[in-house]
Structure formats: C-alpha cells, structure tokens
C-alpha cells in the first residue's frame, strides 16, 4: 500500500477513528523500542531472605527412615 493510498484512506476517516489510528501508530512505535533492563546491584536483596538456624537439620517427617 502506497503512502498516497494510505493518506487518502486516513483523510476519509471520521475524527474519532483518526485518533484511534494515531494511538495505534504510537503503540507500534513504542513496541518496536528495545527494553533495556538494568543489571542487579550487589547486595540489593540484603535482609529480604532469611534462613532458620536449623536449616541443615533433618526434618521430623523423616525420623522413621533414619
């Protein structure tokens, strides 16, 4: 589809549909941008994970098998 055909079709739309076309074009442009993630900082999860003191002890559920 050529630019002239697309422009002609766009101009024939009512104003509310023109807004939808503009929103869709903005969506497509934003979708094509790569998302850059920041690397995790060392120590950023400090204090969020806790282990119990008896973590390495055998579970009571397995006493019958030991």
PDB file of N, CA and C in Angstrom:
ATOM      1  N   UNK A   1       0.852  -1.167   0.000  1.00  0.00           N
ATOM      2  CA  UNK A   1       0.000   0.000   0.000  1.00  0.00           C
ATOM      3  C   UNK A   1       0.899   1.232   0.000  1.00  0.00           C
ATOM      4  N   UNK A   2       0.668   2.105  -0.939  1.00  0.00           N
ATOM      5  CA  UNK A   2       1.482   3.298  -1.058  1.00  0.00           C
ATOM      6  C   UNK A   2       1.093   4.361  -0.047  1.00  0.00           C
ATOM      7  N   UNK A   3       1.984   5.335   0.125  1.00  0.00           N
ATOM      8  CA  UNK A   3       1.725   6.405   1.086  1.00  0.00           C
ATOM      9  C   UNK A   3       0.516   7.238   0.679  1.00  0.00           C
ATOM     10  N   UNK A   4       0.359   7.453  -0.614  1.00  0.00           N
ATOM     11  CA  UNK A   4      -0.765   8.256  -1.091  1.00  0.00           C
ATOM     12  C   UNK A   4      -2.090   7.557  -0.798  1.00  0.00           C
ATOM     13  N   UNK A   5      -2.142   6.246  -1.027  1.00  0.00           N
ATOM     14  CA  UNK A   5      -3.356   5.477  -0.749  1.00  0.00           C
ATOM     15  C   UNK A   5      -3.663   5.495   0.741  1.00  0.00           C
ATOM     16  N   UNK A   6      -2.639   5.294   1.544  1.00  0.00           N
ATOM     17  CA  UNK A   6      -2.813   5.294   2.995  1.00  0.00           C
ATOM     18  C   UNK A   6      -3.286   6.661   3.478  1.00  0.00           C
ATOM     19  N   UNK A   7      -2.679   7.711   2.950  1.00  0.00           N
ATOM     20  CA  UNK A   7      -3.060   9.068   3.344  1.00  0.00           C
ATOM     21  C   UNK A   7      -4.501   9.369   2.930  1.00  0.00           C
ATOM     22  N   UNK A   8      -4.894   8.940   1.752  1.00  0.00           N
ATOM     23  CA  UNK A   8      -6.261   9.167   1.269  1.00  0.00           C
ATOM     24  C   UNK A   8      -7.272   8.453   2.163  1.00  0.00           C
ATOM     25  N   UNK A   9      -6.971   7.214   2.531  1.00  0.00           N
ATOM     26  CA  UNK A   9      -7.866   6.464   3.410  1.00  0.00           C
ATOM     27  C   UNK A   9      -7.932   7.114   4.790  1.00  0.00           C
ATOM     28  N   UNK A  10      -6.779   7.570   5.284  1.00  0.00           N
ATOM     29  CA  UNK A  10      -6.734   8.219   6.595  1.00  0.00           C
ATOM     30  C   UNK A  10      -7.581   9.491   6.592  1.00  0.00           C
ATOM     31  N   UNK A  11      -7.463  10.282   5.551  1.00  0.00           N
ATOM     32  CA  UNK A  11      -8.210  11.541   5.469  1.00  0.00           C
ATOM     33  C   UNK A  11      -9.713  11.315   5.359  1.00  0.00           C
ATOM     34  N   UNK A  12     -10.136  10.158   4.871  1.00  0.00           N
ATOM     35  CA  UNK A  12     -11.568   9.893   4.733  1.00  0.00           C
ATOM     36  C   UNK A  12     -12.203   9.399   6.038  1.00  0.00           C
ATOM     37  N   UNK A  13     -11.380   9.139   7.057  1.00  0.00           N
ATOM     38  CA  UNK A  13     -11.902   8.639   8.332  1.00  0.00           C
ATOM     39  C   UNK A  13     -12.526   9.771   9.148  1.00  0.00           C
ATOM     40  N   UNK A  14     -13.512   9.433   9.989  1.00  0.00           N
ATOM     41  CA  UNK A  14     -14.043  10.434  10.922  1.00  0.00           C
ATOM     42  C   UNK A  14     -13.003  10.730  12.011  1.00  0.00           C
ATOM     43  N   UNK A  15     -13.118  11.868  12.700  1.00  0.00           N
ATOM     44  CA  UNK A  15     -12.108  12.272  13.695  1.00  0.00           C
ATOM     45  C   UNK A  15     -11.852  11.250  14.800  1.00  0.00           C
ATOM     46  N   UNK A  16     -12.893  10.565  15.269  1.00  0.00           N
ATOM     47  CA  UNK A  16     -12.671   9.586  16.338  1.00  0.00           C
ATOM     48  C   UNK A  16     -11.829   8.403  15.861  1.00  0.00           C
ATOM     49  N   UNK A  17     -12.009   7.987  14.615  1.00  0.00           N
ATOM     50  CA  UNK A  17     -11.185   6.898  14.082  1.00  0.00           C
ATOM     51  C   UNK A  17      -9.770   7.372  13.766  1.00  0.00           C
ATOM     52  N   UNK A  18      -9.617   8.629  13.397  1.00  0.00           N
ATOM     53  CA  UNK A  18      -8.268   9.173  13.183  1.00  0.00           C
ATOM     54  C   UNK A  18      -7.474   9.115  14.480  1.00  0.00           C
ATOM     55  N   UNK A  19      -8.144   9.411  15.598  1.00  0.00           N
ATOM     56  CA  UNK A  19      -7.464   9.343  16.894  1.00  0.00           C
ATOM     57  C   UNK A  19      -7.040   7.909  17.195  1.00  0.00           C
ATOM     58  N   UNK A  20      -7.903   6.946  16.875  1.00  0.00           N
ATOM     59  CA  UNK A  20      -7.551   5.537  17.093  1.00  0.00           C
ATOM     60  C   UNK A  20      -6.356   5.129  16.240  1.00  0.00           C
ATOM     61  N   UNK A  21      -6.312   5.594  15.002  1.00  0.00           N
ATOM     62  CA  UNK A  21      -5.178   5.286  14.121  1.00  0.00           C
ATOM     63  C   UNK A  21      -3.905   5.889  14.696  1.00  0.00           C
ATOM     64  N   UNK A  22      -3.975   7.132  15.166  1.00  0.00           N
ATOM     65  CA  UNK A  22      -2.799   7.774  15.764  1.00  0.00           C
ATOM     66  C   UNK A  22      -2.333   7.018  17.003  1.00  0.00           C
ATOM     67  N   UNK A  23      -3.273   6.596  17.842  1.00  0.00           N
ATOM     68  CA  UNK A  23      -2.914   5.822  19.034  1.00  0.00           C
ATOM     69  C   UNK A  23      -2.260   4.498  18.654  1.00  0.00           C
ATOM     70  N   UNK A  24      -2.780   3.853  17.621  1.00  0.00           N
ATOM     71  CA  UNK A  24      -2.214   2.578  17.186  1.00  0.00           C
ATOM     72  C   UNK A  24      -0.803   2.758  16.632  1.00  0.00           C
ATOM     73  N   UNK A  25      -0.585   3.816  15.881  1.00  0.00           N
ATOM     74  CA  UNK A  25       0.758   4.091  15.347  1.00  0.00           C
ATOM     75  C   UNK A  25       1.721   4.356  16.499  1.00  0.00           C
ATOM     76  N   UNK A  26       1.287   5.116  17.510  1.00  0.00           N
ATOM     77  CA  UNK A  26       2.132   5.349  18.685  1.00  0.00           C
ATOM     78  C   UNK A  26       2.450   4.039  19.391  1.00  0.00           C
ATOM     79  N   UNK A  27       1.459   3.164  19.499  1.00  0.00           N
ATOM     80  CA  UNK A  27       1.669   1.852  20.115  1.00  0.00           C
ATOM     81  C   UNK A  27       2.720   1.054  19.353  1.00  0.00           C
ATOM     82  N   UNK A  28       2.614   1.036  18.039  1.00  0.00           N
ATOM     83  CA  UNK A  28       3.581   0.289  17.222  1.00  0.00           C
ATOM     84  C   UNK A  28       4.984   0.861  17.361  1.00  0.00           C
ATOM     85  N   UNK A  29       5.095   2.178  17.421  1.00  0.00           N
ATOM     86  CA  UNK A  29       6.413   2.793  17.567  1.00  0.00           C
ATOM     87  C   UNK A  29       7.022   2.471  18.925  1.00  0.00           C
ATOM     88  N   UNK A  30       6.229   2.499  19.981  1.00  0.00           N
ATOM     89  CA  UNK A  30       6.742   2.179  21.316  1.00  0.00           C
ATOM     90  C   UNK A  30       7.059   0.699  21.451  1.00  0.00           C
ATOM     91  N   UNK A  31       6.302  -0.147  20.768  1.00  0.00           N
ATOM     92  CA  UNK A  31       6.522  -1.594  20.831  1.00  0.00           C
ATOM     93  C   UNK A  31       7.853  -1.985  20.196  1.00  0.00           C
ATOM     94  N   UNK A  32       8.276  -1.237  19.203  1.00  0.00           N
ATOM     95  CA  UNK A  32       9.494  -1.598  18.488  1.00  0.00           C
ATOM     96  C   UNK A  32      10.763  -1.156  19.213  1.00  0.00           C
ATOM     97  N   UNK A  33      10.626  -0.329  20.256  1.00  0.00           N
ATOM     98  CA  UNK A  33      11.808   0.108  21.006  1.00  0.00           C
ATOM     99  C   UNK A  33      12.268  -1.023  21.920  1.00  0.00           C
ATOM    100  N   UNK A  34      13.561  -1.299  21.947  1.00  0.00           N
ATOM    101  CA  UNK A  34      14.043  -2.366  22.833  1.00  0.00           C
ATOM    102  C   UNK A  34      13.952  -1.944  24.299  1.00  0.00           C
ATOM    103  N   UNK A  35      13.607  -2.882  25.145  1.00  0.00           N
ATOM    104  CA  UNK A  35      13.524  -2.629  26.579  1.00  0.00           C
ATOM    105  C   UNK A  35      14.888  -2.927  27.189  1.00  0.00           C
ATOM    106  N   UNK A  36      15.464  -1.922  27.816  1.00  0.00           N
ATOM    107  CA  UNK A  36      16.783  -2.068  28.416  1.00  0.00           C
ATOM    108  C   UNK A  36      16.595  -2.300  29.908  1.00  0.00           C
ATOM    109  N   UNK A  37      17.068  -3.441  30.378  1.00  0.00           N
ATOM    110  CA  UNK A  37      16.955  -3.728  31.802  1.00  0.00           C
ATOM    111  C   UNK A  37      18.264  -3.387  32.494  1.00  0.00           C
ATOM    112  N   UNK A  38      18.138  -2.888  33.702  1.00  0.00           N
ATOM    113  CA  UNK A  38      19.317  -2.531  34.482  1.00  0.00           C
ATOM    114  C   UNK A  38      19.840  -3.782  35.185  1.00  0.00           C
ATOM    115  N   UNK A  39      21.152  -3.944  35.243  1.00  0.00           N
ATOM    116  CA  UNK A  39      21.693  -5.101  35.964  1.00  0.00           C
ATOM    117  C   UNK A  39      21.448  -4.957  37.469  1.00  0.00           C
ATOM    118  N   UNK A  40      21.249  -6.085  38.126  1.00  0.00           N
ATOM    119  CA  UNK A  40      21.009  -6.066  39.563  1.00  0.00           C
ATOM    120  C   UNK A  40      22.267  -5.611  40.296  1.00  0.00           C
ATOM    121  N   UNK A  41      22.069  -4.824  41.338  1.00  0.00           N
ATOM    122  CA  UNK A  41      23.200  -4.353  42.137  1.00  0.00           C
ATOM    123  C   UNK A  41      23.506  -5.375  43.219  1.00  0.00           C
ATOM    124  N   UNK A  42      24.785  -5.563  43.493  1.00  0.00           N
ATOM    125  CA  UNK A  42      25.210  -6.494  44.523  1.00  0.00           C
ATOM    126  C   UNK A  42      24.683  -6.024  45.877  1.00  0.00           C
ATOM    127  N   UNK A  43      24.016  -6.912  46.589  1.00  0.00           N
ATOM    128  CA  UNK A  43      23.510  -6.592  47.919  1.00  0.00           C
ATOM    129  C   UNK A  43      22.147  -5.927  47.925  1.00  0.00           C
ATOM    130  N   UNK A  44      21.486  -5.848  46.797  1.00  0.00           N
ATOM    131  CA  UNK A  44      20.196  -5.158  46.753  1.00  0.00           C
ATOM    132  C   UNK A  44      19.083  -5.945  47.459  1.00  0.00           C
ATOM    133  N   UNK A  45      19.255  -7.247  47.664  1.00  0.00           N
ATOM    134  CA  UNK A  45      18.240  -8.063  48.342  1.00  0.00           C
ATOM    135  C   UNK A  45      18.627  -8.369  49.784  1.00  0.00           C
ATOM    136  N   UNK A  46      19.601  -7.647  50.310  1.00  0.00           N
ATOM    137  CA  UNK A  46      20.072  -7.906  51.667  1.00  0.00           C
ATOM    138  C   UNK A  46      18.933  -7.699  52.665  1.00  0.00           C
ATOM    139  N   UNK A  47      18.747  -8.676  53.543  1.00  0.00           N
ATOM    140  CA  UNK A  47      17.710  -8.601  54.559  1.00  0.00           C
ATOM    141  C   UNK A  47      16.344  -9.091  54.097  1.00  0.00           C
ATOM    142  N   UNK A  48      16.196  -9.465  52.852  1.00  0.00           N
ATOM    143  CA  UNK A  48      14.905  -9.922  52.339  1.00  0.00           C
ATOM    144  C   UNK A  48      14.756 -11.439  52.423  1.00  0.00           C
ATOM    145  N   UNK A  49      15.865 -12.159  52.525  1.00  0.00           N
ATOM    146  CA  UNK A  49      15.833 -13.617  52.587  1.00  0.00           C
ATOM    147  C   UNK A  49      16.438 -14.049  53.915  1.00  0.00           C
ATOM    148  N   UNK A  50      15.715 -14.914  54.632  1.00  0.00           N
ATOM    149  CA  UNK A  50      16.206 -15.380  55.934  1.00  0.00           C
ATOM    150  C   UNK A  50      16.139 -16.899  55.978  1.00  0.00           C
ATOM    151  N   UNK A  51      17.161 -17.514  56.591  1.00  0.00           N
ATOM    152  CA  UNK A  51      17.189 -18.961  56.789  1.00  0.00           C
ATOM    153  C   UNK A  51      17.094 -19.238  58.278  1.00  0.00           C
ATOM    154  N   UNK A  52      16.372 -20.277  58.620  1.00  0.00           N
ATOM    155  CA  UNK A  52      16.271 -20.636  60.030  1.00  0.00           C
ATOM    156  C   UNK A  52      17.586 -21.259  60.492  1.00  0.00           C
ATOM    157  N   UNK A  53      17.826 -21.204  61.790  1.00  0.00           N
ATOM    158  CA  UNK A  53      19.079 -21.718  62.347  1.00  0.00           C
ATOM    159  C   UNK A  53      19.205 -23.229  62.152  1.00  0.00           C
ATOM    160  N   UNK A  54      18.088 -23.942  62.123  1.00  0.00           N
ATOM    161  CA  UNK A  54      18.128 -25.399  61.966  1.00  0.00           C
ATOM    162  C   UNK A  54      17.885 -25.834  60.515  1.00  0.00           C
ATOM    163  N   UNK A  55      18.302 -25.048  59.580  1.00  0.00           N
ATOM    164  CA  UNK A  55      18.072 -25.339  58.163  1.00  0.00           C
ATOM    165  C   UNK A  55      18.691 -26.670  57.737  1.00  0.00           C
ATOM    166  N   UNK A  56      19.888 -26.973  58.226  1.00  0.00           N
ATOM    167  CA  UNK A  56      20.588 -28.197  57.825  1.00  0.00           C
ATOM    168  C   UNK A  56      20.184 -29.427  58.643  1.00  0.00           C
ATOM    169  N   UNK A  57      19.375 -29.257  59.652  1.00  0.00           N
ATOM    170  CA  UNK A  57      18.954 -30.381  60.490  1.00  0.00           C
ATOM    171  C   UNK A  57      17.949 -31.248  59.734  1.00  0.00           C
ATOM    172  N   UNK A  58      17.942 -32.574  60.002  1.00  0.00           N
ATOM    173  CA  UNK A  58      16.965 -33.452  59.338  1.00  0.00           C
ATOM    174  C   UNK A  58      15.536 -33.089  59.755  1.00  0.00           C
ATOM    175  N   UNK A  59      14.610 -33.286  58.862  1.00  0.00           N
ATOM    176  CA  UNK A  59      13.211 -32.986  59.142  1.00  0.00           C
ATOM    177  C   UNK A  59      12.600 -34.055  60.037  1.00  0.00           C
ATOM    178  N   UNK A  60      11.644 -33.642  60.878  1.00  0.00           N
ATOM    179  CA  UNK A  60      10.962 -34.588  61.763  1.00  0.00           C
ATOM    180  C   UNK A  60      10.177 -35.627  60.967  1.00  0.00           C
ATOM    181  N   UNK A  61       9.745 -35.276  59.797  1.00  0.00           N
ATOM    182  CA  UNK A  61       8.964 -36.200  58.968  1.00  0.00           C
ATOM    183  C   UNK A  61       9.767 -37.429  58.549  1.00  0.00           C
ATOM    184  N   UNK A  62      11.092 -37.327  58.534  1.00  0.00           N
ATOM    185  CA  UNK A  62      11.936 -38.430  58.076  1.00  0.00           C
ATOM    186  C   UNK A  62      12.573 -39.216  59.218  1.00  0.00           C
ATOM    187  N   UNK A  63      12.167 -38.990  60.461  1.00  0.00           N
ATOM    188  CA  UNK A  63      12.752 -39.702  61.604  1.00  0.00           C
ATOM    189  C   UNK A  63      12.538 -41.212  61.495  1.00  0.00           C
ATOM    190  N   UNK A  64      11.411 -41.626  60.956  1.00  0.00           N
ATOM    191  CA  UNK A  64      11.123 -43.061  60.826  1.00  0.00           C
ATOM    192  C   UNK A  64      12.082 -43.752  59.867  1.00  0.00           C
ATOM    193  N   UNK A  65      12.649 -43.024  58.948  1.00  0.00           N
ATOM    194  CA  UNK A  65      13.516 -43.609  57.927  1.00  0.00           C
ATOM    195  C   UNK A  65      14.994 -43.523  58.272  1.00  0.00           C
ATOM    196  N   UNK A  66      15.325 -42.900  59.357  1.00  0.00           N
ATOM    197  CA  UNK A  66      16.747 -42.710  59.701  1.00  0.00           C
ATOM    198  C   UNK A  66      17.166 -43.625  60.823  1.00  0.00           C
TER     199      UNK A  66
END
